[in-house]
Amino acid sequence: MGEKLVLVTGAARGIGLATTRKFLAEGWRVAMLDTDAGTLKAALETLGVPDDTMMIEADVSVPEQVAAGIQAIENRFGRLDALVNNAGIADFQSIADTDIETWSRIMAVNLTGPFICTKACTPLLLKRGGAVVNIASISGLRASTLRVAYGTSKAGLIHLTKQLAVELGNQGIRVNAVAPGPVDTEMAKKVHSAEIRADYHDVIPLNRYGLEEEIAEAIFFLSCDKASYINGQVLAVDGGFESAGIGLTSLRKE
């Protein structure tokens, strides 16, 4: 029972599932939380390591559901060493088309959710010290069209990361954020047209989308002891997108 344990929210697919696989490969156990019970159960069965994984069906924006999940973790494993706040939703619309219900739901999941989960996990994390990694977005660092709710929620999460790092770092819990750029997830493949992908390629120095596994590597690093003096930071895993200004397309034509 000495293996470390991480809780990954939004673990049924995409970056959350890739992160689960990475932690398992490194010898950790993983509690996988998601609202989509069917997809989560299928992911658990595919992983095929029931002794090292745990399924929690919960909505991160509902404190009572999160609290019940954390209690189940304590009952089964008696410890928690890291939390990855990955659960998130998006709805890309202009401010004119963003109604208050959409705005409120995105804020509830993307910003309030990490607050609820971190608060609920803190007592367990305090037992041995640990780490929290919030999954923000390049949209929280750079404004762009059709992201008035999503981008604002991720910018808020970045500042929440810093607030938590200052308070919890003093108690032995490091808090950092990963801000992915465009990633080749199933969602991106469905909603990014050829034109959108070409536009992204034009402003990413590495000239490609990232992979879910590449984001998972950064998340694991910030969660483990190799990052023991990193606290309150935002790591953009974006192929250089945040750093690029104008002129990259012209440079490539030379």
mmCIF file of C-alpha atoms in Angstrom:
data_model
loop_
_atom_site.group_PDB
_atom_site.id
_atom_site.type_symbol
_atom_site.label_atom_id
_atom_site.label_comp_id
_atom_site.label_asym_id
_atom_site.label_seq_id
_atom_site.Cartn_x
_atom_site.Cartn_y
_atom_site.Cartn_z
ATOM 1 C CA MET A 1 0.000 0.000 0.000
ATOM 2 C CA GLY A 2 2.964 2.324 -0.451
ATOM 3 C CA GLU A 3 2.230 3.363 -4.024
ATOM 4 C CA LYS A 4 1.340 6.983 -4.604
ATOM 5 C CA LEU A 5 -2.186 7.922 -5.624
ATOM 6 C CA VAL A 6 -3.417 10.661 -7.968
ATOM 7 C CA LEU A 7 -6.955 11.858 -8.590
ATOM 8 C CA VAL A 8 -7.576 12.849 -12.208
ATOM 9 C CA THR A 9 -10.827 14.635 -13.034
ATOM 10 C CA GLY A 10 -12.258 14.418 -16.537
ATOM 11 C CA ALA A 11 -10.451 11.096 -16.818
ATOM 12 C CA ALA A 12 -12.728 9.214 -19.194
ATOM 13 C CA ARG A 13 -11.134 10.464 -22.415
ATOM 14 C CA GLY A 14 -8.631 12.805 -24.012
ATOM 15 C CA ILE A 15 -5.947 14.446 -21.910
ATOM 16 C CA GLY A 16 -7.420 12.985 -18.708
ATOM 17 C CA LEU A 17 -7.170 9.408 -19.964
ATOM 18 C CA ALA A 18 -3.682 9.995 -21.390
ATOM 19 C CA THR A 19 -2.658 11.389 -17.995
ATOM 20 C CA THR A 20 -4.102 8.330 -16.269
ATOM 21 C CA ARG A 21 -2.039 6.068 -18.530
ATOM 22 C CA LYS A 22 1.120 8.063 -17.782
ATOM 23 C CA PHE A 23 0.704 7.853 -14.010
ATOM 24 C CA LEU A 24 -0.031 4.133 -14.184
ATOM 25 C CA ALA A 25 3.077 3.601 -16.318
ATOM 26 C CA GLU A 26 5.108 5.365 -13.628
ATOM 27 C CA GLY A 27 3.808 3.083 -10.888
ATOM 28 C CA TRP A 28 1.112 5.311 -9.417
ATOM 29 C CA ARG A 29 -2.475 4.339 -8.669
ATOM 30 C CA VAL A 30 -5.209 6.501 -10.162
ATOM 31 C CA ALA A 31 -8.670 7.541 -9.030
ATOM 32 C CA MET A 32 -10.550 8.482 -12.191
ATOM 33 C CA LEU A 33 -13.412 10.958 -11.857
ATOM 34 C CA ASP A 34 -15.875 11.888 -14.605
ATOM 35 C CA THR A 35 -19.543 12.660 -15.161
ATOM 36 C CA ASP A 36 -19.772 10.190 -18.058
ATOM 37 C CA ALA A 37 -20.075 6.904 -16.202
ATOM 38 C CA GLY A 38 -20.399 4.742 -19.304
ATOM 39 C CA THR A 39 -17.264 6.069 -21.005
ATOM 40 C CA LEU A 40 -15.373 6.031 -17.712
ATOM 41 C CA LYS A 41 -16.284 2.403 -17.057
ATOM 42 C CA ALA A 42 -15.194 1.444 -20.565
ATOM 43 C CA ALA A 43 -11.868 3.246 -20.053
ATOM 44 C CA LEU A 44 -11.286 1.402 -16.778
ATOM 45 C CA GLU A 45 -11.979 -1.927 -18.440
ATOM 46 C CA THR A 46 -9.573 -1.082 -21.258
ATOM 47 C CA LEU A 47 -6.835 -0.178 -18.784
ATOM 48 C CA GLY A 48 -7.248 -3.585 -17.172
ATOM 49 C CA VAL A 49 -5.676 -2.784 -13.783
ATOM 50 C CA PRO A 50 -8.590 -2.807 -11.307
ATOM 51 C CA ASP A 51 -6.301 -2.974 -8.272
ATOM 52 C CA ASP A 52 -4.621 0.277 -9.276
ATOM 53 C CA THR A 53 -7.617 2.263 -10.509
ATOM 54 C CA MET A 54 -10.850 3.509 -9.044
ATOM 55 C CA MET A 55 -13.969 4.909 -10.707
ATOM 56 C CA ILE A 56 -15.752 7.961 -9.326
ATOM 57 C CA GLU A 57 -18.854 9.265 -11.062
ATOM 58 C CA ALA A 58 -19.211 12.912 -10.056
ATOM 59 C CA ASP A 59 -19.703 16.443 -11.313
ATOM 60 C CA VAL A 60 -16.815 18.649 -10.189
ATOM 61 C CA SER A 61 -19.174 21.616 -9.830
ATOM 62 C CA VAL A 62 -21.285 19.833 -7.174
ATOM 63 C CA PRO A 63 -19.561 19.936 -3.767
ATOM 64 C CA GLU A 64 -21.534 17.037 -2.305
ATOM 65 C CA GLN A 65 -20.609 14.704 -5.165
ATOM 66 C CA VAL A 66 -16.947 15.675 -4.953
ATOM 67 C CA ALA A 67 -16.904 15.205 -1.178
ATOM 68 C CA ALA A 68 -18.395 11.731 -1.543
ATOM 69 C CA GLY A 69 -15.737 10.843 -4.099
ATOM 70 C CA ILE A 70 -12.902 12.012 -1.858
ATOM 71 C CA GLN A 71 -14.345 10.039 1.045
ATOM 72 C CA ALA A 72 -14.398 6.938 -1.152
ATOM 73 C CA ILE A 73 -10.728 7.511 -2.003
ATOM 74 C CA GLU A 74 -9.831 7.807 1.679
ATOM 75 C CA ASN A 75 -11.829 4.693 2.542
ATOM 76 C CA ARG A 76 -10.106 2.588 -0.110
ATOM 77 C CA PHE A 77 -6.573 3.967 -0.280
ATOM 78 C CA GLY A 78 -6.134 6.132 2.809
ATOM 79 C CA ARG A 79 -3.969 8.640 0.981
ATOM 80 C CA LEU A 80 -3.771 11.148 -1.856
ATOM 81 C CA ASP A 81 -0.530 12.481 -3.298
ATOM 82 C CA ALA A 82 -1.646 14.551 -6.279
ATOM 83 C CA LEU A 83 -4.729 16.101 -7.837
ATOM 84 C CA VAL A 84 -5.078 16.868 -11.531
ATOM 85 C CA ASN A 85 -7.943 19.275 -12.163
ATOM 86 C CA ASN A 86 -8.532 18.378 -15.794
ATOM 87 C CA ALA A 87 -12.338 18.353 -16.136
ATOM 88 C CA GLY A 88 -13.514 21.151 -18.381
ATOM 89 C CA ILE A 89 -16.083 22.159 -20.972
ATOM 90 C CA ALA A 90 -16.092 24.580 -23.883
ATOM 91 C CA ASP A 91 -18.628 26.423 -25.979
ATOM 92 C CA PHE A 92 -17.097 28.673 -28.618
ATOM 93 C CA GLN A 93 -19.470 31.572 -29.248
ATOM 94 C CA SER A 94 -19.333 35.345 -29.521
ATOM 95 C CA ILE A 95 -20.419 37.455 -26.552
ATOM 96 C CA ALA A 96 -23.638 38.246 -28.433
ATOM 97 C CA ASP A 97 -24.478 34.549 -28.656
ATOM 98 C CA THR A 98 -23.289 33.538 -25.177
ATOM 99 C CA ASP A 99 -26.264 33.356 -22.850
ATOM 100 C CA ILE A 100 -25.985 33.512 -19.081
ATOM 101 C CA GLU A 101 -26.685 29.784 -18.715
ATOM 102 C CA THR A 102 -23.741 28.900 -20.962
ATOM 103 C CA TRP A 103 -21.475 31.399 -19.198
ATOM 104 C CA SER A 104 -22.473 30.114 -15.758
ATOM 105 C CA ARG A 105 -22.027 26.440 -16.635
ATOM 106 C CA ILE A 106 -18.554 26.997 -18.116
ATOM 107 C CA MET A 107 -17.491 28.965 -15.039
ATOM 108 C CA ALA A 108 -18.973 26.314 -12.744
ATOM 109 C CA VAL A 109 -17.003 23.466 -14.305
ATOM 110 C CA ASN A 110 -13.782 25.181 -15.422
ATOM 111 C CA LEU A 111 -13.197 27.529 -12.481
ATOM 112 C CA THR A 112 -15.416 26.642 -9.552
ATOM 113 C CA GLY A 113 -14.800 22.922 -10.122
ATOM 114 C CA PRO A 114 -11.040 23.114 -9.461
ATOM 115 C CA PHE A 115 -11.732 25.250 -6.374
ATOM 116 C CA ILE A 116 -14.201 22.668 -5.040
ATOM 117 C CA CYS A 117 -11.917 19.712 -5.804
ATOM 118 C CA THR A 118 -8.795 21.326 -4.369
ATOM 119 C CA LYS A 119 -10.593 22.366 -1.199
ATOM 120 C CA ALA A 120 -11.997 18.853 -0.770
ATOM 121 C CA CYS A 121 -8.640 17.171 -1.400
ATOM 122 C CA THR A 122 -6.535 19.424 0.796
ATOM 123 C CA PRO A 123 -6.977 17.463 4.060
ATOM 124 C CA LEU A 124 -5.759 14.247 2.415
ATOM 125 C CA LEU A 125 -2.923 16.001 0.583
ATOM 126 C CA LEU A 126 -1.758 17.599 3.825
ATOM 127 C CA LYS A 127 -1.044 14.207 5.375
ATOM 128 C CA ARG A 128 2.090 13.687 3.257
ATOM 129 C CA GLY A 129 2.375 16.835 1.185
ATOM 130 C CA GLY A 130 1.633 16.700 -2.490
ATOM 131 C CA ALA A 131 0.826 18.559 -5.675
ATOM 132 C CA VAL A 132 -2.093 20.029 -7.562
ATOM 133 C CA VAL A 133 -1.942 20.546 -11.320
ATOM 134 C CA ASN A 134 -4.668 22.630 -12.914
ATOM 135 C CA ILE A 135 -5.274 22.191 -16.629
ATOM 136 C CA ALA A 136 -5.728 25.696 -17.963
ATOM 137 C CA SER A 137 -5.373 26.620 -21.639
ATOM 138 C CA ILE A 138 -3.463 28.863 -23.969
ATOM 139 C CA SER A 139 -6.837 30.636 -24.209
ATOM 140 C CA GLY A 140 -6.282 31.758 -20.619
ATOM 141 C CA LEU A 141 -3.040 33.466 -21.653
ATOM 142 C CA ARG A 142 -4.010 34.836 -25.070
ATOM 143 C CA ALA A 143 -7.392 36.232 -26.024
ATOM 144 C CA SER A 144 -9.011 35.122 -29.250
ATOM 145 C CA THR A 145 -12.413 35.150 -30.899
ATOM 146 C CA LEU A 146 -15.388 33.084 -29.709
ATOM 147 C CA ARG A 147 -13.907 32.342 -26.306
ATOM 148 C CA VAL A 148 -15.444 34.984 -24.077
ATOM 149 C CA ALA A 149 -16.576 32.393 -21.510
ATOM 150 C CA TYR A 150 -14.017 29.639 -22.051
ATOM 151 C CA GLY A 151 -10.968 31.920 -22.201
ATOM 152 C CA THR A 152 -12.095 33.916 -19.188
ATOM 153 C CA SER A 153 -12.663 30.741 -17.168
ATOM 154 C CA LYS A 154 -9.148 29.541 -17.950
ATOM 155 C CA ALA A 155 -7.610 32.927 -17.140
ATOM 156 C CA GLY A 156 -9.393 32.755 -13.815
ATOM 157 C CA LEU A 157 -8.039 29.249 -13.252
ATOM 158 C CA ILE A 158 -4.509 30.514 -13.854
ATOM 159 C CA HIS A 159 -4.920 33.129 -11.148
ATOM 160 C CA LEU A 160 -6.577 30.602 -8.841
ATOM 161 C CA THR A 161 -3.455 28.483 -9.344
ATOM 162 C CA LYS A 162 -1.281 31.319 -8.076
ATOM 163 C CA GLN A 163 -3.551 32.040 -5.129
ATOM 164 C CA LEU A 164 -3.549 28.396 -4.077
ATOM 165 C CA ALA A 165 0.208 28.108 -4.585
ATOM 166 C CA VAL A 166 0.829 30.928 -2.140
ATOM 167 C CA GLU A 167 -1.532 29.598 0.517
ATOM 168 C CA LEU A 168 -1.021 25.846 0.196
ATOM 169 C CA GLY A 169 2.686 25.981 -0.625
ATOM 170 C CA ASN A 170 3.213 27.146 2.916
ATOM 171 C CA GLN A 171 1.645 23.848 4.025
ATOM 172 C CA GLY A 172 3.597 21.547 1.704
ATOM 173 C CA ILE A 173 1.247 21.393 -1.270
ATOM 174 C CA ARG A 174 2.599 22.695 -4.578
ATOM 175 C CA VAL A 175 0.109 24.099 -7.085
ATOM 176 C CA ASN A 176 0.931 24.663 -10.749
ATOM 177 C CA ALA A 177 -0.894 24.818 -14.062
ATOM 178 C CA VAL A 178 -0.397 23.414 -17.536
ATOM 179 C CA ALA A 179 -1.732 25.539 -20.387
ATOM 180 C CA PRO A 180 -2.088 23.350 -23.469
ATOM 181 C CA GLY A 181 -2.132 24.868 -26.912
ATOM 182 C CA PRO A 182 -3.987 23.144 -29.761
ATOM 183 C CA VAL A 183 -4.020 19.416 -29.040
ATOM 184 C CA ASP A 184 -5.031 16.594 -31.378
ATOM 185 C CA THR A 185 -7.920 15.368 -29.251
ATOM 186 C CA GLU A 186 -11.058 13.743 -30.599
ATOM 187 C CA MET A 187 -12.910 16.990 -29.877
ATOM 188 C CA ALA A 188 -10.421 19.021 -31.908
ATOM 189 C CA LYS A 189 -10.676 16.612 -34.797
ATOM 190 C CA LYS A 190 -14.441 17.142 -34.847
ATOM 191 C CA VAL A 191 -14.596 20.929 -34.492
ATOM 192 C CA HIS A 192 -11.385 22.165 -36.150
ATOM 193 C CA SER A 193 -11.880 22.488 -39.875
ATOM 194 C CA ALA A 194 -8.985 22.282 -42.329
ATOM 195 C CA GLU A 195 -8.972 26.086 -42.425
ATOM 196 C CA ILE A 196 -8.757 26.378 -38.637
ATOM 197 C CA ARG A 197 -5.947 23.830 -38.482
ATOM 198 C CA ALA A 198 -4.059 25.733 -41.185
ATOM 199 C CA ASP A 199 -4.467 28.969 -39.224
ATOM 200 C CA TYR A 200 -3.024 27.330 -36.107
ATOM 201 C CA HIS A 201 -0.103 25.856 -38.027
ATOM 202 C CA ASP A 202 0.694 29.341 -39.305
ATOM 203 C CA VAL A 203 1.287 30.638 -35.770
ATOM 204 C CA ILE A 204 2.845 27.611 -34.041
ATOM 205 C CA PRO A 205 6.643 27.540 -34.427
ATOM 206 C CA LEU A 206 6.710 23.727 -34.178
ATOM 207 C CA ASN A 207 4.128 23.693 -37.000
ATOM 208 C CA ARG A 208 1.826 21.019 -35.568
ATOM 209 C CA TYR A 209 -0.784 20.246 -32.957
ATOM 210 C CA GLY A 210 0.333 18.710 -29.688
ATOM 211 C CA LEU A 211 -0.457 15.169 -28.623
ATOM 212 C CA GLU A 212 -2.422 14.190 -25.542
ATOM 213 C CA GLU A 213 0.581 12.183 -24.384
ATOM 214 C CA GLU A 214 2.801 15.278 -24.548
ATOM 215 C CA ILE A 215 0.447 17.162 -22.249
ATOM 216 C CA ALA A 216 0.381 14.168 -19.900
ATOM 217 C CA GLU A 217 4.192 14.224 -19.646
ATOM 218 C CA ALA A 218 4.117 17.834 -18.427
ATOM 219 C CA ILE A 219 1.328 17.083 -15.955
ATOM 220 C CA PHE A 220 3.216 14.133 -14.500
ATOM 221 C CA PHE A 221 6.432 16.135 -14.187
ATOM 222 C CA LEU A 222 4.727 18.893 -12.198
ATOM 223 C CA SER A 223 3.098 16.267 -9.967
ATOM 224 C CA CYS A 224 6.240 14.348 -9.090
ATOM 225 C CA ASP A 225 9.208 14.996 -6.822
ATOM 226 C CA LYS A 226 11.410 16.143 -9.719
ATOM 227 C CA ALA A 227 9.385 19.369 -9.663
ATOM 228 C CA SER A 228 9.753 19.753 -5.892
ATOM 229 C CA TYR A 229 10.742 23.449 -6.052
ATOM 230 C CA ILE A 230 8.252 24.503 -8.722
ATOM 231 C CA ASN A 231 5.193 26.266 -7.320
ATOM 232 C CA GLY A 232 2.738 28.814 -8.664
ATOM 233 C CA GLN A 233 3.858 28.451 -12.274
ATOM 234 C CA VAL A 234 2.024 28.128 -15.578
ATOM 235 C CA LEU A 235 3.672 25.857 -18.138
ATOM 236 C CA ALA A 236 2.454 26.488 -21.681
ATOM 237 C CA VAL A 237 2.710 23.235 -23.627
ATOM 238 C CA ASP A 238 1.929 24.748 -26.991
ATOM 239 C CA GLY A 239 4.747 24.341 -29.488
ATOM 240 C CA GLY A 240 5.729 27.979 -28.959
ATOM 241 C CA PHE A 241 2.284 29.396 -29.768
ATOM 242 C CA GLU A 242 2.206 31.812 -26.827
ATOM 243 C CA SER A 243 5.650 33.182 -27.691
ATOM 244 C CA ALA A 244 4.973 33.752 -31.378
ATOM 245 C CA GLY A 245 4.010 37.163 -32.656
ATOM 246 C CA ILE A 246 3.510 38.214 -36.243
ATOM 247 C CA GLY A 247 5.891 37.295 -39.030
ATOM 248 C CA LEU A 248 6.196 33.525 -38.650
ATOM 249 C CA THR A 249 4.307 32.811 -41.882
ATOM 250 C CA SER A 250 6.473 35.287 -43.810
ATOM 251 C CA LEU A 251 9.609 33.771 -42.335
ATOM 252 C CA ARG A 252 8.606 30.342 -43.588
ATOM 253 C CA LYS A 253 8.156 31.706 -47.096
ATOM 254 C CA GLU A 254 11.743 32.970 -47.266
#
